[in-house]
Structure formats: structure tokens, C-alpha cells
Amino acid sequence: MFVQRPRRLRRSPLIRNLVREHRLHQADLIFPLFIDENLADGSEPIGAMPGIVRHSLNSLLWELENLQELGLHNLLLFGLPSHKDAVASQAHAEDGIVQQALAKIRSHFGSAFYLITDVCNCEYTDHGHCGIIVDQDVHNDKTLELLARTAVSHAQAGADMVAPSDMMDGRVAILRDELDEAGFEQTPIMAYTSKFASAYYGPFREAVDSAPQFGDRRSYQMDPANGREAMREVALDLAEGADIVMVKPGLAYLDLVWQTRQMSDVPVALYNVSGEYSMVKAAAEKGWVNERQVVLENFYSFKRAGADMIISYHSKDVALWLKEELG
Ligand code: PBG
Ligand code: ZN
């Protein structure tokens, strides 16, 4: 008869749990939060992202109480300013919405949360692009100066880590330089290293009203057809001093998560983006898939591919499910 019977190790929840190769833990999860300067109080649902809201500075504090109970301590902050202009003035304003949120969280929660900020301009520009426009295109080097200013202002307001998501060439190097110069040499940079020009960002752009008013982002975000180029971006970001490298989106790019893991010693982050979230939510609402099982299955695929940390709108649900038995 057969000597090898893999089914021996699949016979009960306990043995399956014992031989499980990957485990999910709240400590590996990062939860994105939207803070809207236009809201005086309360929160507002985001139509295309069921279960996710835009927060006022007040409702943000309630949310954090909640997250604390779930053991979710790592946050990625996004801001919606009340004023947008061509040069993203509010991105680096001392009293910008993210800067205000950072100060508020710090004063109420001390260092109970690890605060990461998304550093980009698209939420702050009236044209919706990620940088300064010159001749109908985003000008790389003019945009770098803005990004560096924003990163430093986030650090000054209390950010633990900054995460540039713009895809300009050389941004990690200039952020590192300017952070160091301002005395923030201990502030790590999580680079959105391989960020693709993806239709999966659709719901997010509704959430923060950042859809480009003309053209698209293909002159700076990557072509979904290119994998070798992603490794080139990894090499550049590592050389420029990135502390963590990211692949974004997740599900359609798991090959690159794996390759990034093989080629770098720094931690690898995966961004399970808005469209990936909303597709699961929509199918689950229709009763077509089991939400809990599908989400956990996706998360295990992120782990198998080599993601050390997962940024996801599902983080709260996953944290809840982790409190239950993972049969
Ligand atoms: C800002 C930014 C985007 C996302 C994260 N930071 C949108 C974009 O580049 O258009 C996408 C996040 C998501 O879809 O969940 N540049
Ligand atoms: Zn942007």
C-alpha cells in the first residue's frame, strides 16, 4: 500500500493547526484610515467600500478605541483636505488634516499606535494627479520637493513612519535626506516600491475624491505587464535607503511579492487595495462567496507569497475572526 498519505495530517482541526505553515496575526496587519477635514463630527460611509468610512477628527478617536480592543495597532493615515489647489498646499501645511490627526492621536493615545502616513499629493491637488503638472504631465523633480516637505511635516506632527506612494524617481533618496536633515534619521520609510497603474484603485479614488481630472497615472505608476521592471524598482528603493518595500496591489501581483521577498532582506509589505476589498464585499453581499473564508484564503496567499505585513481594509474583520477558532 501507500507509504505516503498526506491526509494523515489533515484529519482534525488540531492536527491541521499544528502543521499549518503560515499564521495570521494582528501584529502583521495595517489598517488604513481616512480623515476628512470637511466633516465637523461623526463619519460618512464610502459607497464603493462597504464597511469603510471617512472620519472626522472626533469619530477617529472612537474608531481607535475600537481598534485598540481588536489589537490592531498599526495604522496608515490618509487625509482629505477641505481645500485643494494645483500645488497641494495642504499636503504639507502645519495644520493640514493629517498633521492635525497625528497630533490628536498622540495626545489621546500616546504611543499606543504605530502611525504610518501615506505621502502623496493626489488627495490635495485640484487636478487629482500625484504631483506638480508641467506640460500636461507630472514633473518628477518639482514633485520631489513637495513630497519631502510633506514627509518632514508628518514626522514633525508625530508620524512614526512615512510611506511615499507617488512613484516619482528618486523619492526615497530625497525623503531620506530631508528627514535626516530635519533630525528624523530614526523615521523609517516604507516605499510603495512596485505600485502599478491599476483599476483596482477605483473605490479608493471615490473615497478621497482623487481621480485625475485629465489623463491617467500611467506616466508614473507601473505597467501591469512588467515584472522585471518591478525588480528594478526594488533595487533602486533599496539603494536609496527604503526600510520596507511594498507591492501594490496584492492579488494580481503575488509573483512579484515572491520575487521581492527573494531579492531583498528588508521587510516586504503588500497592499490589498480598495478594489480587491470591494469585489469580495460585493460578492459576499450577494451571497455568492463566503466572506470570511475568501478573505482568509486571500490573506494566506499573501503570506505564502512572502508578505511580512498586509495593509488591508479587511484588517478589522480579520482581527475579529482571529479571536475565534481558525478551524
Ligand atoms: C495615493 C494612493 C492611492 C492608493 C494609495 N495611495 C491611489 C492612487 O494611486 O491612485 C490606493 C489605495 C487603494 O486603492 O486602496 N497615490
Ligand atoms: Zn497619489
Short mmCIF file of C-alpha atoms and ligand atoms in Angstrom, two decimals:
data_model
loop_
_atom_site.label_atom_id
_atom_site.label_comp_id
_atom_site.label_asym_id
_atom_site.label_seq_id
_atom_site.Cartn_x
_atom_site.Cartn_y
_atom_site.Cartn_z
CA MET A 1 0.00 0.00 0.00
CA PHE A 2 0.97 3.68 0.00
CA VAL A 3 3.62 4.78 2.45
CA GLN A 4 2.90 8.45 1.80
CA ARG A 5 -0.56 9.53 2.93
CA PRO A 6 -0.69 13.34 3.24
CA ARG A 7 -4.25 13.03 4.52
CA ARG A 8 -2.88 11.75 7.87
CA LEU A 9 -2.08 15.35 8.74
CA ARG A 10 -5.47 16.69 7.70
CA ARG A 11 -7.75 14.66 9.92
CA SER A 12 -8.76 17.11 12.65
CA PRO A 13 -8.66 20.82 13.45
CA LEU A 14 -5.86 20.28 15.96
CA ILE A 15 -3.52 18.44 13.62
CA ARG A 16 -4.30 20.88 10.80
CA ASN A 17 -3.46 23.72 13.12
CA LEU A 18 -0.25 22.00 14.21
CA VAL A 19 1.08 21.59 10.69
CA ARG A 20 -0.13 24.94 9.39
CA GLU A 21 2.76 26.64 7.59
CA HIS A 22 1.57 30.22 7.89
CA ARG A 23 -0.31 32.06 10.59
CA LEU A 24 -2.11 35.33 10.59
CA HIS A 25 -1.65 37.73 13.46
CA GLN A 26 -2.95 41.20 14.22
CA ALA A 27 0.64 42.37 14.62
CA ASP A 28 1.20 41.86 10.87
CA LEU A 29 -1.81 43.93 9.85
CA ILE A 30 -2.02 47.60 8.98
CA PHE A 31 -5.41 49.31 8.84
CA PRO A 32 -5.89 52.32 6.54
CA LEU A 33 -7.92 55.25 7.89
CA PHE A 34 -9.44 58.20 6.03
CA ILE A 35 -9.70 61.51 7.85
CA ASP A 36 -11.90 64.12 6.23
CA GLU A 37 -11.41 67.77 7.08
CA ASN A 38 -14.86 68.57 5.66
CA LEU A 39 -16.57 66.62 8.44
CA ALA A 40 -17.13 68.53 11.66
CA ASP A 41 -18.36 65.47 13.51
CA GLY A 42 -19.27 61.84 13.00
CA SER A 43 -18.29 59.79 9.99
CA GLU A 44 -19.54 59.18 6.47
CA PRO A 45 -19.79 55.84 4.70
CA ILE A 46 -17.86 55.33 1.46
CA GLY A 47 -20.29 54.00 -1.12
CA ALA A 48 -17.83 51.86 -3.04
CA MET A 49 -16.23 50.41 0.09
CA PRO A 50 -18.93 48.86 2.30
CA GLY A 51 -17.95 48.97 5.96
CA ILE A 52 -15.30 51.68 5.48
CA VAL A 53 -15.91 55.31 6.41
CA ARG A 54 -14.39 58.74 6.24
CA HIS A 55 -13.76 60.02 9.75
CA SER A 56 -13.96 63.41 11.34
CA LEU A 57 -11.26 64.10 13.92
CA ASN A 58 -13.80 63.21 16.61
CA SER A 59 -15.09 59.93 15.25
CA LEU A 60 -11.49 58.95 14.60
CA LEU A 61 -10.94 58.69 18.34
CA TRP A 62 -13.91 56.33 18.73
CA GLU A 63 -12.55 54.19 15.95
CA LEU A 64 -9.17 53.99 17.64
CA GLU A 65 -10.75 52.75 20.89
CA ASN A 66 -12.32 50.03 18.81
CA LEU A 67 -9.08 49.14 17.05
CA GLN A 68 -7.23 49.01 20.33
CA GLU A 69 -9.64 46.38 21.61
CA LEU A 70 -9.08 44.33 18.47
CA GLY A 71 -5.32 44.50 18.93
CA LEU A 72 -4.86 46.50 15.73
CA HIS A 73 -2.11 48.99 16.43
CA ASN A 74 -0.67 49.78 13.02
CA LEU A 75 -2.42 52.50 11.05
CA LEU A 76 -1.95 54.05 7.62
CA LEU A 77 -3.39 57.55 7.54
CA PHE A 78 -4.91 59.30 4.53
CA GLY A 79 -6.28 62.83 4.55
CA LEU A 80 -8.99 64.65 2.65
CA PRO A 81 -8.34 68.38 2.80
CA SER A 82 -11.12 70.97 2.73
CA HIS A 83 -9.09 72.91 0.18
CA LYS A 84 -7.38 71.55 -2.93
CA ASP A 85 -5.16 73.52 -5.31
CA ALA A 86 -2.69 72.96 -8.14
CA VAL A 87 0.32 72.61 -5.85
CA ALA A 88 -1.14 70.53 -2.98
CA SER A 89 -0.52 73.23 -0.37
CA GLN A 90 -2.48 71.38 2.30
CA ALA A 91 -0.34 68.25 2.00
CA HIS A 92 2.50 69.87 3.91
CA ALA A 93 0.57 72.52 5.85
CA GLU A 94 1.32 72.57 9.55
CA ASP A 95 -2.41 72.47 10.24
CA GLY A 96 -3.19 70.05 7.41
CA ILE A 97 -5.72 67.33 8.20
CA VAL A 98 -3.18 64.51 8.56
CA GLN A 99 -0.95 66.70 10.72
CA GLN A 100 -3.96 67.52 12.93
CA ALA A 101 -4.94 63.87 13.15
CA LEU A 102 -1.41 62.85 14.14
CA ALA A 103 -1.32 65.41 16.93
CA LYS A 104 -4.75 64.40 18.17
CA ILE A 105 -3.99 60.69 18.19
CA ARG A 106 -0.73 61.30 20.01
CA SER A 107 -2.34 63.45 22.66
CA HIS A 108 -5.09 60.87 23.36
CA PHE A 109 -3.23 57.61 22.89
CA GLY A 110 0.48 58.36 23.39
CA SER A 111 2.47 55.70 21.61
CA ALA A 112 -0.27 53.02 21.69
CA PHE A 113 -0.50 53.19 17.89
CA TYR A 114 2.19 52.98 15.24
CA LEU A 115 1.30 55.80 12.89
CA ILE A 116 2.27 55.49 9.25
CA THR A 117 1.32 58.24 6.84
CA ASP A 118 0.72 57.98 3.11
CA VAL A 119 2.84 60.67 1.48
CA CYS A 120 1.34 61.80 -1.83
CA ASN A 121 -0.25 64.81 -3.45
CA CYS A 122 -3.26 63.42 -5.31
CA GLU A 123 -5.70 63.93 -2.43
CA TYR A 124 -4.53 67.55 -2.23
CA THR A 125 -4.39 68.66 -5.86
CA ASP A 126 -7.41 70.05 -7.69
CA HIS A 127 -6.31 68.16 -10.82
CA GLY A 128 -6.04 64.87 -8.90
CA HIS A 129 -2.53 63.97 -10.05
CA CYS A 130 0.22 62.93 -7.68
CA GLY A 131 2.47 65.92 -8.33
CA ILE A 132 3.15 69.26 -9.97
CA ILE A 133 1.87 69.48 -13.54
CA VAL A 134 4.14 70.88 -16.24
CA ASP A 135 3.06 70.48 -19.87
CA GLN A 136 0.20 68.11 -19.03
CA ASP A 137 2.46 65.70 -17.17
CA VAL A 138 3.64 65.28 -13.59
CA HIS A 139 7.06 66.89 -13.27
CA ASN A 140 9.32 64.50 -11.39
CA ASP A 141 11.83 66.74 -9.66
CA LYS A 142 9.47 69.57 -8.75
CA THR A 143 7.22 66.96 -7.18
CA LEU A 144 10.10 65.52 -5.13
CA GLU A 145 10.50 68.76 -3.21
CA LEU A 146 6.83 68.74 -2.27
CA LEU A 147 6.91 65.14 -1.15
CA ALA A 148 9.93 65.73 1.04
CA ARG A 149 8.24 68.71 2.68
CA THR A 150 5.15 66.65 3.35
CA ALA A 151 7.14 63.76 4.80
CA VAL A 152 9.03 66.09 7.14
CA SER A 153 5.81 67.82 8.23
CA HIS A 154 4.25 64.42 9.02
CA ALA A 155 7.29 63.46 11.08
CA GLN A 156 7.12 66.78 12.92
CA ALA A 157 3.44 66.22 13.68
CA GLY A 158 4.16 62.79 15.16
CA ALA A 159 4.28 60.18 12.39
CA ASP A 160 6.28 57.07 13.24
CA MET A 161 6.88 56.13 9.60
CA VAL A 162 6.27 57.71 6.21
CA ALA A 163 5.10 55.89 3.10
CA PRO A 164 5.60 57.67 -0.24
CA SER A 165 3.03 56.41 -2.77
CA ASP A 166 3.68 58.79 -5.68
CA MET A 167 6.08 56.72 -7.84
CA MET A 168 8.42 59.61 -8.68
CA ASP A 169 12.01 58.59 -9.43
CA GLY A 170 14.38 59.30 -6.56
CA ARG A 171 11.74 59.99 -3.89
CA VAL A 172 13.16 57.61 -1.31
CA ALA A 173 16.59 59.25 -1.54
CA ILE A 174 15.27 62.77 -1.19
CA LEU A 175 12.90 61.84 1.64
CA ARG A 176 15.79 60.16 3.47
CA ASP A 177 17.99 63.21 3.01
CA GLU A 178 15.44 65.73 4.15
CA LEU A 179 14.18 63.64 7.05
CA ASP A 180 17.76 63.24 8.28
CA GLU A 181 18.43 66.93 7.85
CA ALA A 182 15.37 67.74 9.95
CA GLY A 183 16.53 65.40 12.71
CA PHE A 184 14.33 62.44 11.82
CA GLU A 185 17.06 59.97 10.96
CA GLN A 186 15.16 57.35 13.00
CA THR A 187 11.96 57.68 10.99
CA PRO A 188 11.68 54.71 8.61
CA ILE A 189 10.47 54.92 5.02
CA MET A 190 8.04 52.34 3.71
CA ALA A 191 8.27 52.76 -0.06
CA TYR A 192 5.39 51.95 -2.34
CA THR A 193 8.08 50.30 -4.44
CA SER A 194 6.19 48.42 -7.15
CA LYS A 195 2.99 50.34 -7.49
CA PHE A 196 1.05 49.59 -10.62
CA ALA A 197 -1.31 51.79 -12.64
CA SER A 198 -4.26 49.72 -11.50
CA ALA A 199 -8.00 49.86 -11.98
CA TYR A 200 -8.19 48.25 -8.53
CA TYR A 201 -7.73 51.72 -7.01
CA GLY A 202 -11.16 52.82 -8.26
CA PRO A 203 -13.05 52.70 -4.95
CA PHE A 204 -10.21 54.49 -3.13
CA ARG A 205 -10.38 57.38 -5.55
CA GLU A 206 -14.07 57.73 -4.77
CA ALA A 207 -13.21 57.62 -1.08
CA VAL A 208 -10.76 60.51 -1.23
CA ASP A 209 -12.00 62.23 -4.37
CA SER A 210 -8.62 61.90 -6.08
CA ALA A 211 -9.43 60.67 -9.59
CA PRO A 212 -7.20 62.51 -12.09
CA GLN A 213 -9.17 65.27 -13.85
CA PHE A 214 -7.33 64.57 -17.12
CA GLY A 215 -5.31 61.64 -18.40
CA ASP A 216 -4.28 58.81 -16.10
CA ARG A 217 -1.34 57.81 -13.92
CA ARG A 218 0.47 55.65 -16.45
CA SER A 219 3.39 58.06 -16.87
CA TYR A 220 4.40 57.40 -13.27
CA GLN A 221 2.73 54.23 -11.97
CA MET A 222 3.92 50.93 -13.44
CA ASP A 223 2.59 48.99 -16.40
CA PRO A 224 0.79 45.84 -15.16
CA ALA A 225 2.58 43.86 -17.88
CA ASN A 226 6.02 44.44 -16.33
CA GLY A 227 7.58 42.17 -13.72
CA ARG A 228 11.30 42.68 -14.41
CA GLU A 229 10.80 46.40 -14.08
CA ALA A 230 9.35 45.83 -10.61
CA MET A 231 12.65 44.25 -9.56
CA ARG A 232 14.42 47.30 -10.91
CA GLU A 233 12.28 49.47 -8.65
CA VAL A 234 13.12 47.20 -5.70
CA ALA A 235 16.84 47.58 -6.38
CA LEU A 236 16.52 51.36 -6.62
CA ASP A 237 14.48 51.74 -3.45
CA LEU A 238 16.88 49.55 -1.50
CA ALA A 239 19.83 51.54 -2.80
CA GLU A 240 18.08 54.78 -1.86
CA GLY A 241 17.54 53.54 1.69
CA ALA A 242 13.99 52.20 1.87
CA ASP A 243 13.38 50.39 5.16
CA ILE A 244 10.37 48.45 3.87
CA VAL A 245 9.42 47.74 0.27
CA MET A 246 5.86 47.28 -0.91
CA VAL A 247 3.99 45.59 -3.73
CA LYS A 248 0.62 47.07 -4.67
CA PRO A 249 -1.99 45.78 -5.48
CA GLY A 250 -1.70 42.30 -3.94
CA LEU A 251 -3.71 39.53 -5.53
CA ALA A 252 -2.84 40.14 -9.17
CA TYR A 253 0.84 40.65 -8.29
CA LEU A 254 1.70 37.73 -6.00
CA ASP A 255 4.53 36.65 -8.31
CA LEU A 256 6.19 39.97 -7.61
CA VAL A 257 5.67 39.67 -3.86
CA TRP A 258 7.52 36.36 -4.07
CA GLN A 259 10.31 37.80 -6.20
CA THR A 260 10.62 40.86 -3.99
CA ARG A 261 10.92 38.57 -0.96
CA GLN A 262 13.71 36.62 -2.68
CA MET A 263 15.65 39.68 -3.66
CA SER A 264 15.51 41.82 -0.53
CA ASP A 265 16.37 41.38 3.12
CA VAL A 266 14.14 44.21 4.29
CA PRO A 267 10.53 43.51 5.24
CA VAL A 268 8.03 43.24 2.39
CA ALA A 269 4.61 44.88 2.64
CA LEU A 270 1.62 44.03 0.50
CA TYR A 271 -1.24 46.46 -0.10
CA ASN A 272 -4.54 44.62 -0.51
CA VAL A 273 -6.18 47.61 -2.21
CA SER A 274 -9.66 49.06 -2.31
CA GLY A 275 -10.88 47.26 -5.43
CA GLU A 276 -9.73 43.90 -4.09
CA TYR A 277 -11.66 44.64 -0.91
CA SER A 278 -14.81 45.87 -2.63
CA MET A 279 -15.01 42.91 -5.02
CA VAL A 280 -15.02 40.48 -2.11
CA LYS A 281 -17.56 42.60 -0.22
CA ALA A 282 -19.86 42.82 -3.23
CA ALA A 283 -19.78 39.10 -3.95
CA ALA A 284 -20.33 38.33 -0.27
CA GLU A 285 -23.29 40.73 -0.07
CA LYS A 286 -24.86 38.87 -2.96
CA GLY A 287 -24.31 35.61 -1.13
CA TRP A 288 -22.03 34.31 -3.87
CA VAL A 289 -18.99 33.67 -1.70
CA ASN A 290 -18.34 33.18 1.99
CA GLU A 291 -16.66 36.42 3.02
CA ARG A 292 -14.69 35.11 5.99
CA GLN A 293 -13.32 32.13 4.12
CA VAL A 294 -12.46 34.08 0.99
CA VAL A 295 -10.70 36.84 2.90
CA LEU A 296 -8.66 34.40 4.99
CA GLU A 297 -7.79 32.45 1.86
CA ASN A 298 -6.56 35.66 0.21
CA PHE A 299 -4.56 36.54 3.30
CA TYR A 300 -2.88 33.13 3.38
CA SER A 301 -1.93 33.62 -0.26
CA PHE A 302 -0.25 36.91 0.74
CA LYS A 303 1.68 35.07 3.45
CA ARG A 304 2.70 32.21 1.17
CA ALA A 305 3.92 34.70 -1.41
CA GLY A 306 6.19 36.21 1.25
CA ALA A 307 4.42 39.30 2.57
CA ASP A 308 5.65 40.18 6.05
CA MET A 309 2.87 42.68 6.59
CA ILE A 310 -0.51 43.28 5.00
CA ILE A 311 -2.23 46.63 4.55
CA SER A 312 -5.92 45.89 4.21
CA TYR A 313 -9.40 47.29 4.72
CA HIS A 314 -10.33 43.77 5.89
CA SER A 315 -7.97 44.11 8.88
CA LYS A 316 -10.74 44.75 11.40
CA ASP A 317 -12.77 41.76 10.29
CA VAL A 318 -9.70 39.55 10.22
CA ALA A 319 -8.74 40.67 13.73
CA LEU A 320 -12.23 39.71 14.90
CA TRP A 321 -12.07 36.34 13.19
CA LEU A 322 -8.66 35.68 14.70
CA LYS A 323 -10.28 35.87 18.11
CA GLU A 324 -12.37 32.89 17.08
CA GLU A 325 -11.09 29.44 16.25
CA LEU A 326 -9.50 29.10 12.82
CA GLY A 327 -10.66 25.53 12.17
C1 PBG B 1 -2.19 57.78 -3.45
C2 PBG B 1 -2.64 56.40 -3.16
C3 PBG B 1 -3.56 55.59 -3.86
C4 PBG B 1 -3.70 54.43 -3.12
C5 PBG B 1 -2.85 54.53 -2.03
N1 PBG B 1 -2.20 55.75 -2.06
C6 PBG B 1 -4.36 55.86 -5.09
C7 PBG B 1 -3.74 56.05 -6.37
O1 PBG B 1 -2.53 55.95 -6.54
O2 PBG B 1 -4.50 56.37 -7.28
C8 PBG B 1 -4.61 53.30 -3.48
C9 PBG B 1 -5.18 52.57 -2.31
C10 PBG B 1 -6.33 51.67 -2.59
O3 PBG B 1 -6.84 51.55 -3.72
O4 PBG B 1 -6.75 51.06 -1.62
N2 PBG B 1 -1.29 57.87 -4.50
ZN ZN B 2 -1.01 59.97 -5.40
#
